[in-house]
Amino acid sequence: MQKIPLADWIETIVSWMEDHLVFLFDIISSVIEGVVNAFNWLFMLPHPLLFIAILGVLAFLVGRISLTLFSVVGFLLIYNLGFWSQTMDTLSLVITSALISVILGVPIGIWCAYSKGAARIITPLLDFMQTMPAFVYLLPAVTFFSLGVVPGVIASVIFAIPPTIRLTLLGIKQVSGELTEAADAFGSTSMQKLFKVQIPLALPTLMAGINQTIMLSLSMVVIASMIGAQGIGAEVYRAVTQLQIGKGFEAGLAVVILAIVLDRFTQRLFTSNKRRR
Amino acid sequence: MSILQIKQVSKLFGPHAEQSLELLEQGWTKEKLAKEKSVTVGVNRASLSIEEGEIFVIMGLSGSGKSTLVRMLNRLIEPTGGEILVHGKDLMKMNKEQLRKVRRETISMVFQKFALFPHRTVLENVEYGLEIQKKDKQKRRDKAKQSLALVGLEGWENKRPDELSGGMQQRVGLARALANDPEVLLMDEAFSALDPLIRRDMQDELLELQEKMKKTIIFITHDLDEALRIGDRIALMKDGAVVQIGTPEEILTQPANSYVERFVEDVDLSKVLTASHVMRRPETIMIDRGPRVALELMRERGISNLFVIDRSKRMLGVITAEDASEAMRSGRTLEDILIVDGPRVHPDVLINELFEVTSLAKVPLAVVDDSNRLVGVIVRGAVLGALAGESNAKEVGPNAENTIS
């Protein structure tokens, strides 16, 4: 029996897109690069110690004293180990991908909640995106966007967007039927129902999705470094290829610190929100 | 003209609902449709016309289609067939914009499980209907506050719904519906989730409010007692169809068929009527008045005793005319001659439990609520009179005569 030429088809599609959609990729590329650079510029603007001080104050505002202590000590350690600018590169990349994931994911999630057809098509697509080995995304990303931070962001978004979509969908579906009925009964338009009732009530679930998205995009940083995205992931990758165990551990530790701080921050942000409500 | 007319309205659930409607009209039974077409008949060609200013109760057991019917009145559920006329205009032919206008201005709804928005304060809940109409912020605040005052919830504006008790939550639900100043109020089992004592209070309050506002109220319930207490007219539903429409009296005395008969036959009046049905408005005097004033009051009203209350209407005791004139001569105060151990009952006590108390008591029976406020008085003879079908409770509530008969 003959093999189905699936690989050939994919390559044909990719090369067609490469030929015909190049202007689109250029636009996307420059936008993403602009956003990443803007964040990076912002994070590098203050002296690291000032940055850490600001971070400490923010941590104190959203959370508890333990979060403040951990953030300050953790980031001081990163500074001390000499990974400051790499960590800021990574932070810019993660925040950019999270931002894009939210901007795309929340509306898609809402669309799925409203349209059964959309949900039926998009849900398996999400399964596909999450289970496909992340390395596979790197190839087309590199083909379309060449090397550097942009394909890293793209691959991160593809890998990290599913939780935002899924949990937005879930959050909106979970709003009790009686409440949406009440919103209808008083003569709300669909938009009013969405923004005044459904989204506020879905917010805790939605925030959990965004938290997951940030974590997943952080988990992509090492992989993204393989296609030339600068940052702490690149340090890890270099250490691994050169068998420098100590160096690898240091860089890995920086990733862990960044992950924990980001996770606690987003979680806190949501719980303090809830307390205020 | 009736404010709301429902003509041959049906709702069928399942595939091919519309074709099945024809079959239903050709005489297929509900069972046959369910079996052969897997179509469920929710409401089966119901026709009602509802007059302005009445409390129209739709009653039936669960599954009788009453909740479906009421949701078709504002098209939360789309009818499969039939006509719904609001002020003579066909609701079914309205586009989205027109329908929204009806929902915003003409028909409001109160829900069984309150359906308050948990992320909004009480005040924000009440102003929701006005907010989405983009009414001026100050105006809608004022209107919402008025509406809350109407249901007795001043001072609770900034609480969250989950900080309130069930009864209070439903007051918020009612206030939210009233804030829009609708002509028609749909109340879907509005009091069913409340415990019996609170339910009774809410019924009374609804009647009191209705006295002031004269809205058209469509009230859904599965509770016959509730229907009899508050309904001006009652429609009884079974299996999606309306079986009988009539005043509470007609339903009780002339049941249209054996189903209605079975429904109402268990109604033993002595078990349905409560102290609040037979009580009269009490004659009272404030504790800080003198015996001379008390005597004058009794002479004026032609009665021989008076209930003594404090400023917050709490019941303190009873005085008799003899004691008062004695006190006037000897210069004593009302407090000295107060009889504090007179009989007291709660408004919800059934009248068959009242016989013993009334026959033993020397003074009229005081009816006091949970916070010991005097709400009525029961004189001897009133209990028997009520059982004999006399409507002697007219002074108490606008619909008392219905519940007595």
XYZ file of C-alpha atoms in Angstrom:
682
model
C 0.000 0.000 0.000
C 1.210 3.435 -0.863
C 1.990 5.920 1.857
C -0.268 8.935 2.011
C 1.969 11.880 1.144
C 0.857 13.911 4.165
C 4.301 15.419 4.641
C 4.356 16.570 1.011
C 0.958 18.183 1.319
C 1.925 20.087 4.430
C 5.083 21.293 2.748
C 3.153 22.380 -0.327
C 0.751 24.354 1.805
C 3.569 25.926 3.758
C 5.508 26.939 0.696
C 2.364 28.356 -0.931
C 1.748 30.455 2.153
C 5.380 31.500 2.123
C 5.039 32.748 -1.435
C 1.684 34.465 -1.200
C 1.197 35.637 2.348
C 4.585 37.102 2.896
C 3.267 40.670 3.330
C 0.935 39.462 6.075
C 3.745 37.741 7.900
C 5.839 40.872 7.623
C 3.152 42.952 9.278
C 2.624 40.421 12.065
C 6.330 40.129 12.502
C 6.962 43.833 12.880
C 4.032 44.260 15.271
C 5.185 41.446 17.526
C 8.756 42.580 17.426
C 7.651 46.108 18.291
C 5.646 44.922 21.295
C 8.442 42.699 22.594
C 10.963 45.498 22.206
C 8.677 47.980 23.915
C 8.292 45.693 26.920
C 11.988 44.993 26.953
C 12.782 48.696 26.820
C 10.347 49.293 29.684
C 11.831 46.552 31.838
C 15.398 47.630 31.199
C 14.621 51.290 31.798
C 15.062 51.324 35.581
C 18.182 50.084 37.266
C 17.729 46.425 38.276
C 17.647 47.383 41.954
C 14.960 49.971 41.305
C 13.053 47.406 39.261
C 13.237 44.985 42.180
C 12.029 47.686 44.558
C 9.044 48.452 42.298
C 8.319 44.743 42.016
C 8.400 44.471 45.811
C 5.910 47.300 46.220
C 3.588 45.788 43.600
C 3.852 42.404 45.290
C 2.959 44.000 48.585
C -0.051 45.732 47.023
C -1.516 42.642 45.376
C -0.420 40.000 47.812
C 1.027 39.218 51.126
C 4.352 39.769 52.750
C 5.560 36.312 51.728
C 5.097 37.089 48.040
C 6.989 40.353 48.501
C 9.890 38.602 50.211
C 10.061 35.860 47.618
C 9.950 38.256 44.665
C 12.610 40.544 46.057
C 14.997 37.780 47.153
C 14.392 35.784 43.951
C 15.075 38.685 41.615
C 18.099 39.775 43.641
C 19.444 36.272 43.138
C 18.851 36.503 39.406
C 20.671 39.843 39.350
C 23.499 38.392 41.375
C 23.861 35.400 39.066
C 24.211 37.795 36.158
C 21.086 36.804 34.230
C 19.325 40.128 34.513
C 19.047 41.184 30.874
C 18.302 37.615 29.738
C 15.510 37.366 32.303
C 14.041 40.650 31.116
C 14.182 39.351 27.503
C 12.259 36.286 28.593
C 9.769 38.304 30.601
C 9.078 40.485 27.557
C 8.556 37.406 25.400
C 6.237 35.753 27.929
C 4.167 38.852 28.529
C 3.837 39.505 24.805
C 2.663 35.968 24.110
C 0.280 36.060 27.061
C -1.128 39.363 25.865
C -1.662 38.054 22.344
C -3.203 34.860 23.726
C -5.682 36.844 25.800
C -6.536 39.251 23.001
C -7.232 36.349 20.635
C -8.316 33.707 23.130
C -11.018 35.511 25.091
C -13.098 36.493 22.037
C -12.671 33.018 20.551
C -13.804 31.520 23.864
C -16.863 33.768 23.903
C -17.622 32.872 20.310
C -17.481 29.171 21.209
C -19.797 29.744 24.160
C -22.357 31.334 21.854
C -22.034 29.079 18.847
C -22.196 25.330 19.164
C -20.784 24.982 15.658
C -17.712 27.042 16.496
C -17.179 25.032 19.664
C -17.434 21.784 17.711
C -14.695 22.873 15.314
C -12.419 24.704 17.715
C -12.354 22.228 20.613
C -10.594 19.434 18.684
C -8.293 22.052 17.190
C -7.286 23.020 20.722
C -6.623 19.384 21.591
C -4.422 19.216 18.527
C -2.539 22.386 19.418
C -1.890 21.235 22.957
C -0.793 17.684 22.216
C 1.269 18.252 19.096
C 4.896 18.334 20.252
C 5.789 21.987 20.568
C 8.951 21.556 18.507
C 6.831 20.955 15.436
C 5.548 24.531 15.548
C 9.045 25.838 15.385
C 9.561 24.789 11.770
C 6.697 26.689 10.107
C 7.259 29.564 12.548
C 10.849 29.815 11.358
C 9.789 29.430 7.732
C 7.383 32.341 7.949
C 9.109 34.574 10.440
C 12.786 33.583 10.146
C 14.842 33.346 13.299
C 14.617 35.407 16.436
C 12.034 36.361 18.996
C 8.993 36.551 16.669
C 8.723 32.851 15.812
C 9.299 32.219 19.537
C 6.281 34.330 20.395
C 4.206 32.690 17.664
C 5.079 29.183 18.838
C 4.368 30.187 22.447
C 0.985 31.609 21.522
C -0.052 28.478 19.648
C 1.050 26.329 22.542
C -0.326 28.537 25.314
C -3.619 29.871 23.965
C -5.823 26.786 24.567
C -6.371 27.260 28.329
C -7.558 30.823 27.817
C -10.039 29.734 25.159
C -11.222 26.701 27.079
C -11.678 28.428 30.403
C -13.384 31.449 28.861
C -15.819 29.057 27.235
C -16.283 27.174 30.499
C -16.659 30.336 32.566
C -19.394 31.708 30.355
C -21.185 28.387 30.114
C -21.148 28.127 33.905
C -23.133 31.328 34.403
C -26.461 30.079 35.665
C -29.272 29.975 33.138
C -31.535 31.883 35.471
C -29.154 34.840 35.515
C -28.887 35.072 31.745
C -32.643 34.668 31.618
C -33.000 37.571 34.045
C -30.679 39.680 31.909
C -32.843 38.878 28.870
C -36.080 39.466 30.728
C -35.090 43.028 31.547
C -34.391 43.714 27.901
C -30.598 43.527 27.704
C -28.981 43.514 24.298
C -26.600 40.591 23.728
C -23.656 42.903 24.320
C -25.095 44.183 27.587
C -25.768 40.645 28.717
C -22.204 39.677 27.831
C -20.425 42.592 29.450
C -22.660 43.233 32.435
C -23.527 39.685 33.443
C -21.656 36.885 31.703
C -18.082 38.162 31.646
C -18.063 39.516 35.225
C -19.384 36.196 36.471
C -16.967 34.198 34.314
C -14.018 36.295 35.461
C -12.603 33.935 38.126
C -12.554 31.029 35.673
C -11.243 33.256 32.908
C -8.396 34.455 35.124
C -7.459 30.870 35.902
C -7.163 30.341 32.146
C -4.931 33.364 31.724
C -2.737 32.154 34.557
C -2.345 28.810 32.822
C -1.565 30.541 29.560
C 1.245 32.536 31.141
C 2.696 29.400 32.707
C 2.583 27.514 29.422
C 4.231 30.297 27.473
C 6.978 30.394 30.073
C 7.473 26.701 29.591
C 8.136 27.432 25.922
C 11.126 29.706 26.541
C 13.782 27.003 26.332
C 12.270 25.620 23.168
C 11.956 29.104 21.690
C 15.637 29.707 22.353
C 16.432 26.930 19.866
C 15.274 29.253 17.077
C 17.210 32.197 18.320
C 14.924 33.888 20.813
C 17.229 35.597 23.263
C 16.685 35.197 26.961
C 17.163 32.927 29.893
C 16.041 29.940 27.835
C 19.034 30.469 25.571
C 21.319 30.239 28.607
C 19.744 26.942 29.600
C 20.031 25.633 26.051
C 23.666 26.674 25.767
C 24.521 25.084 29.108
C 22.833 21.850 28.067
C 24.649 21.632 24.744
C 27.972 22.348 26.419
C 27.320 20.001 29.342
C 27.858 22.772 31.895
C 25.815 21.338 34.745
C 26.358 24.198 37.198
C 25.582 26.910 34.684
C 22.510 25.017 33.523
C 21.256 24.805 37.084
C 21.736 28.541 37.637
C 19.847 29.469 34.504
C 17.160 26.896 35.252
C 16.756 28.398 38.715
C 16.147 31.807 37.161
C 13.344 30.304 35.041
C 11.806 28.760 38.140
C 11.905 32.022 40.078
C 10.331 33.889 37.183
C 7.647 31.219 36.881
C 6.727 31.267 40.550
C 6.582 35.046 40.717
C 4.428 35.276 37.580
C 2.119 32.537 38.819
C 1.604 34.034 42.266
C 1.144 37.490 40.827
C -1.605 36.461 38.434
C -3.313 34.326 41.071
C -3.138 37.109 43.622
C -4.403 39.623 41.163
C -7.514 37.548 40.780
C -8.117 36.790 44.457
C -7.623 40.375 45.563
C -10.065 41.272 42.815
C -12.518 38.887 44.307
C -12.072 40.230 47.790
C -12.799 43.703 46.603
C -15.979 42.563 44.914
C -59.677 45.666 26.500
C -57.529 43.139 28.304
C -53.964 44.175 28.828
C -52.673 40.744 27.875
C -54.390 38.209 25.678
C -53.123 34.738 25.084
C -54.784 32.911 22.242
C -54.270 29.229 21.574
C -50.634 29.388 22.581
C -48.676 26.148 22.402
C -45.132 25.110 23.013
C -43.813 21.812 21.751
C -40.304 20.623 22.423
C -38.400 18.274 20.158
C -37.777 17.720 16.458
C -40.489 18.754 13.971
C -42.289 20.756 16.627
C -44.200 22.784 14.087
C -45.585 19.842 12.108
C -46.480 18.169 15.353
C -48.567 21.180 16.302
C -50.874 20.353 13.393
C -51.151 16.801 14.603
C -52.029 18.106 18.038
C -54.751 20.212 16.496
C -56.023 17.163 14.630
C -56.598 15.517 17.950
C -53.428 13.564 18.664
C -52.930 13.118 22.359
C -49.900 14.243 24.255
C -48.907 10.626 24.886
C -49.174 9.658 21.221
C -47.020 12.600 20.171
C -44.407 11.724 22.749
C -44.343 8.113 21.673
C -44.449 8.397 17.901
C -42.800 11.750 17.216
C -40.746 12.127 20.388
C -42.227 15.565 20.822
C -43.043 16.854 24.287
C -46.029 19.095 24.681
C -45.114 21.861 27.125
C -48.150 24.045 26.698
C -51.219 22.872 24.853
C -53.309 25.600 23.217
C -53.720 27.780 26.263
C -55.984 30.807 26.051
C -56.249 33.439 28.744
C -57.103 37.066 28.893
C -55.723 39.093 31.709
C -57.342 42.297 32.840
C -55.542 45.399 33.926
C -54.849 45.609 37.645
C -55.709 42.053 38.616
C -53.616 39.397 40.269
C -53.952 36.458 37.960
C -52.658 33.221 39.384
C -51.613 30.370 37.117
C -51.593 27.241 39.161
C -50.608 23.678 38.500
C -48.368 20.893 39.658
C -44.806 20.686 38.437
C -44.684 19.722 34.782
C -48.042 21.270 34.060
C -46.458 23.856 31.785
C -47.079 26.919 33.907
C -43.466 28.111 33.934
C -43.205 27.564 30.194
C -46.405 29.519 29.655
C -45.233 32.489 31.689
C -41.891 32.561 29.866
C -43.684 32.810 26.576
C -45.358 36.002 27.746
C -42.054 37.836 27.362
C -40.684 35.411 24.793
C -37.903 34.027 26.936
C -39.293 30.895 25.338
C -40.537 31.154 21.769
C -44.055 29.782 21.386
C -44.530 27.130 18.719
C -47.896 28.556 17.785
C -50.624 30.954 18.858
C -50.924 34.644 19.524
C -49.874 36.776 22.452
C -51.309 40.272 22.428
C -49.925 42.981 24.675
C -52.269 45.969 24.550
C -53.578 44.404 21.377
C -50.147 44.215 19.697
C -48.864 40.826 18.667
C -45.730 39.996 20.623
C -44.860 37.241 18.166
C -44.563 39.631 15.243
C -42.226 42.005 17.042
C -38.595 42.311 16.020
C -35.772 42.252 18.547
C -35.853 45.985 19.104
C -39.604 46.096 19.752
C -39.409 43.053 21.988
C -36.673 44.670 24.059
C -38.851 47.719 24.464
C -41.693 45.587 25.805
C -39.334 43.821 28.195
C -37.895 47.116 29.379
C -41.055 49.092 29.760
C -44.088 46.865 29.949
C -43.301 43.454 31.401
C -40.905 42.737 34.269
C -40.174 39.422 35.856
C -39.466 38.036 39.324
C -37.752 34.662 39.460
C -38.184 31.623 41.656
C -34.574 31.483 42.782
C -34.329 35.263 42.791
C -31.729 35.373 39.974
C -29.934 38.320 41.534
C -26.580 39.215 40.032
C -24.028 38.156 42.671
C -21.350 40.555 41.431
C -23.522 43.601 41.938
C -24.697 45.299 45.100
C -28.360 45.348 46.023
C -28.705 48.834 44.590
C -26.875 47.917 41.382
C -29.139 44.919 41.006
C -32.232 47.044 41.329
C -31.006 49.631 38.857
C -29.987 47.028 36.271
C -33.138 47.440 34.215
C -32.674 51.202 34.079
C -28.940 50.988 33.505
C -29.339 49.003 30.320
C -31.802 51.598 29.102
C -28.962 54.080 29.576
C -30.993 56.222 31.940
C -29.240 59.091 33.660
C -27.152 57.769 36.548
C -28.599 59.969 39.281
C -32.142 59.364 38.105
C -31.772 55.614 38.078
C -30.122 55.665 41.514
C -33.067 57.604 42.899
C -35.574 55.374 41.213
C -33.817 52.247 42.507
C -33.734 53.645 46.024
C -37.435 54.420 45.860
C -38.092 50.940 44.679
C -36.058 49.447 47.520
C -37.896 51.610 50.024
C -41.144 50.280 48.646
C -40.180 46.748 49.630
C -38.763 47.862 52.959
C -35.071 47.541 52.239
C -33.725 51.011 52.923
C -30.212 50.892 54.263
C -29.321 47.658 52.477
C -28.301 49.321 49.199
C -24.615 48.532 49.426
C -24.828 44.920 50.559
C -24.172 41.991 48.277
C -27.149 39.731 47.564
C -25.511 36.786 49.325
C -25.400 38.782 52.552
C -29.192 38.842 52.621
C -31.705 36.251 53.785
C -33.927 34.509 51.252
C -36.907 36.713 51.978
C -34.837 39.839 51.607
C -33.261 38.584 48.403
C -36.663 38.135 46.883
C -37.604 41.637 47.992
C -34.609 42.801 45.972
C -35.916 40.733 43.065
C -39.264 42.433 43.421
C -37.687 45.880 43.747
C -35.628 45.221 40.612
C -38.764 44.351 38.699
C -40.628 47.388 40.038
C -37.827 49.842 39.286
C -38.690 49.680 35.582
C -42.212 50.770 36.425
C -43.729 47.983 34.349
C -47.415 47.520 33.744
C -47.227 43.768 34.048
C -45.307 41.791 36.636
C -44.566 38.149 35.930
C -43.846 36.265 39.107
C -42.592 32.750 38.490
C -43.063 30.805 41.724
C -41.653 33.903 43.310
C -42.227 32.801 46.883
C -41.792 29.041 46.525
C -38.149 29.031 47.592
C -38.958 30.808 50.854
C -39.876 29.107 54.073
C -43.576 29.119 54.968
C -43.584 31.966 57.491
C -41.627 34.309 55.249
C -43.774 33.253 52.317
C -46.880 34.346 54.151
C -45.323 37.701 54.950
C -44.312 38.205 51.356
C -47.809 37.370 50.158
C -49.249 39.952 52.513
C -46.715 42.500 51.433
C -47.404 41.830 47.791
C -51.097 42.420 48.442
C -50.281 45.622 50.284
C -48.050 46.819 47.462
C -50.694 45.900 44.938
C -53.176 48.031 46.866
C -50.911 51.017 46.248
C -49.654 50.303 42.766
C -52.389 48.503 40.898
C -50.064 46.571 38.632
C -51.197 43.642 36.606
C -49.594 40.643 38.243
C -49.320 37.188 36.756
C -48.345 34.886 39.550
C -47.263 31.294 39.035
C -47.561 28.860 41.889
C -48.032 25.194 42.671
C -49.457 26.012 46.076
C -53.249 26.113 46.242
C -53.249 27.993 49.522
C -51.091 30.705 47.985
C -53.321 30.859 44.932
C -56.421 31.226 47.060
C -54.841 33.878 49.236
C -53.580 36.247 46.608
C -55.430 35.505 43.388
C -58.233 37.635 42.022
C -58.614 34.942 39.416
C -56.972 31.576 39.108
C -56.222 29.477 36.061
C -55.615 25.836 36.764
C -53.286 23.981 34.419
C -52.831 20.295 33.822
C -50.578 18.642 31.244
C -50.003 21.942 29.508
C -53.652 22.802 29.117
C -55.770 25.272 31.036
C -58.501 23.287 32.802
C -60.385 26.000 34.598
C -60.330 29.746 34.998
C -62.258 31.419 37.756
C -62.265 33.312 41.001
C -60.947 31.400 43.993
C -64.536 30.932 45.074
C -65.574 29.424 41.775
C -62.606 27.096 41.772
C -63.469 25.874 45.246
C -67.199 25.635 44.896
C -67.700 24.754 41.239
C -64.740 22.672 40.120
C -64.909 22.306 36.349
C -63.941 18.651 36.252
C -62.792 15.810 38.395
C -59.174 16.933 38.191
C -59.921 20.310 39.724
C -62.198 18.640 42.208
C -59.443 16.324 43.345
C -57.131 19.270 43.578
C -59.371 21.235 45.861
C -61.241 18.557 47.767
C -58.602 18.368 50.451
C -59.037 21.994 51.225
C -60.582 21.918 54.645
C -61.268 25.544 55.381
C -60.243 25.237 58.991
C -56.880 24.043 57.778
C -56.453 26.639 55.074
C -57.562 29.750 56.886
C -55.256 31.244 59.443
C -55.469 33.874 62.111
C -54.460 36.483 59.564
C -57.594 35.709 57.542
C -60.046 36.326 60.341
C -58.342 39.119 62.201
C -59.568 42.687 62.182
C -57.670 45.889 62.421
C -56.896 46.411 66.122
C -57.842 49.497 68.086
C -54.710 50.664 69.844
C -53.377 53.306 72.164
C -49.820 54.390 72.873
C -48.557 53.504 76.352
C -47.678 57.107 77.252
C -51.282 58.342 76.957
C -53.504 58.770 79.995
C -56.574 56.728 80.987
C -58.875 59.596 80.035
C -57.751 59.441 76.422
C -58.185 55.689 76.488
C -61.735 55.934 77.760
C -62.602 58.576 75.205
C -61.257 56.371 72.424
C -63.271 53.380 73.580
C -66.437 55.442 73.854
C -65.896 56.799 70.355
C -65.429 53.352 68.845
C -67.994 51.658 71.002
C -65.644 49.028 72.364
C -64.749 47.884 75.845
C -61.046 47.284 75.599
C -57.946 48.614 73.881
C -54.566 47.210 72.983
C -51.613 49.116 74.322
C -48.540 49.470 72.110
C -45.221 51.261 72.208
C -43.745 53.553 69.579
C -42.512 50.732 67.405
C -45.982 49.144 67.427
C -44.931 46.377 69.771
C -47.747 44.850 71.732
C -47.550 45.553 75.459
C -50.933 44.400 76.729
C -54.649 45.130 76.980
C -56.703 47.515 79.096
C -60.416 47.257 79.794
C -62.901 50.101 80.099
C -63.669 49.363 83.775
C -60.009 49.473 84.731
C -59.504 52.657 82.770
C -62.312 54.545 84.499
C -61.088 53.206 87.834
C -57.593 54.444 87.009
C -58.905 57.831 85.968
C -60.544 58.284 89.360
C -57.538 57.108 91.353
C -55.009 58.912 89.126
C -53.080 55.827 88.019
C -51.426 55.382 84.619
C -52.121 52.932 81.821
C -49.091 50.958 82.825
C -50.661 50.180 86.211
C -53.805 48.677 84.767
C -52.180 46.845 81.875
C -53.173 43.206 81.457
C -50.014 41.690 80.063
C -50.856 37.992 80.081
C -53.699 38.123 77.573
C -53.687 35.510 74.799
C -51.505 36.134 71.756
C -51.213 34.163 68.546
C -49.099 34.328 65.426
C -50.811 35.315 62.142
C -50.068 31.880 60.704
C -51.831 29.875 63.358
C -54.589 27.841 61.717
C -58.056 28.703 62.851
C -58.869 25.227 64.060
C -56.268 25.828 66.716
C -57.890 29.113 67.618
C -61.148 27.676 68.946
C -59.758 26.766 72.302
C -57.909 30.016 72.821
C -60.863 32.213 71.904
C -63.326 30.307 74.036
C -61.155 30.610 77.136
C -60.061 34.193 76.721
C -61.756 37.050 78.517
C -60.241 39.697 76.255
C -59.957 39.640 72.452
C -57.152 37.628 70.957
C -54.119 39.641 69.907
C -52.391 38.624 66.698
C -48.693 39.469 66.879
C -45.896 38.827 64.432
C -42.396 37.498 65.057
C -41.122 40.758 66.464
C -44.135 41.035 68.766
C -45.761 43.760 66.702
C -49.522 43.866 66.914
C -50.974 43.141 63.491
C -54.592 42.325 64.274
C -57.245 41.261 66.697
C -59.616 38.323 66.656
C -62.949 38.795 68.321
C -65.122 35.953 69.502
C -67.391 34.699 66.781
C -65.064 35.693 63.978
C -63.593 32.212 63.816
C -66.933 30.471 63.526
C -68.105 33.131 61.135
C -65.161 32.478 58.863
C -65.844 28.776 58.763
C -69.461 29.450 57.955
C -68.264 31.428 54.962
C -68.906 34.928 56.215
C -66.403 37.386 54.919
C -65.697 39.382 58.010
C -62.095 40.045 57.261
C -62.671 42.662 54.624
C -60.865 45.307 56.556
C -57.664 43.360 56.634
C -56.766 42.870 53.015
C -58.143 43.642 49.611
C -58.551 40.016 48.679
C -59.578 38.637 51.994
C -63.070 37.938 50.803
C -61.704 35.553 48.246
C -59.822 33.513 50.726
C -62.738 33.308 53.095
C -65.284 31.899 50.729
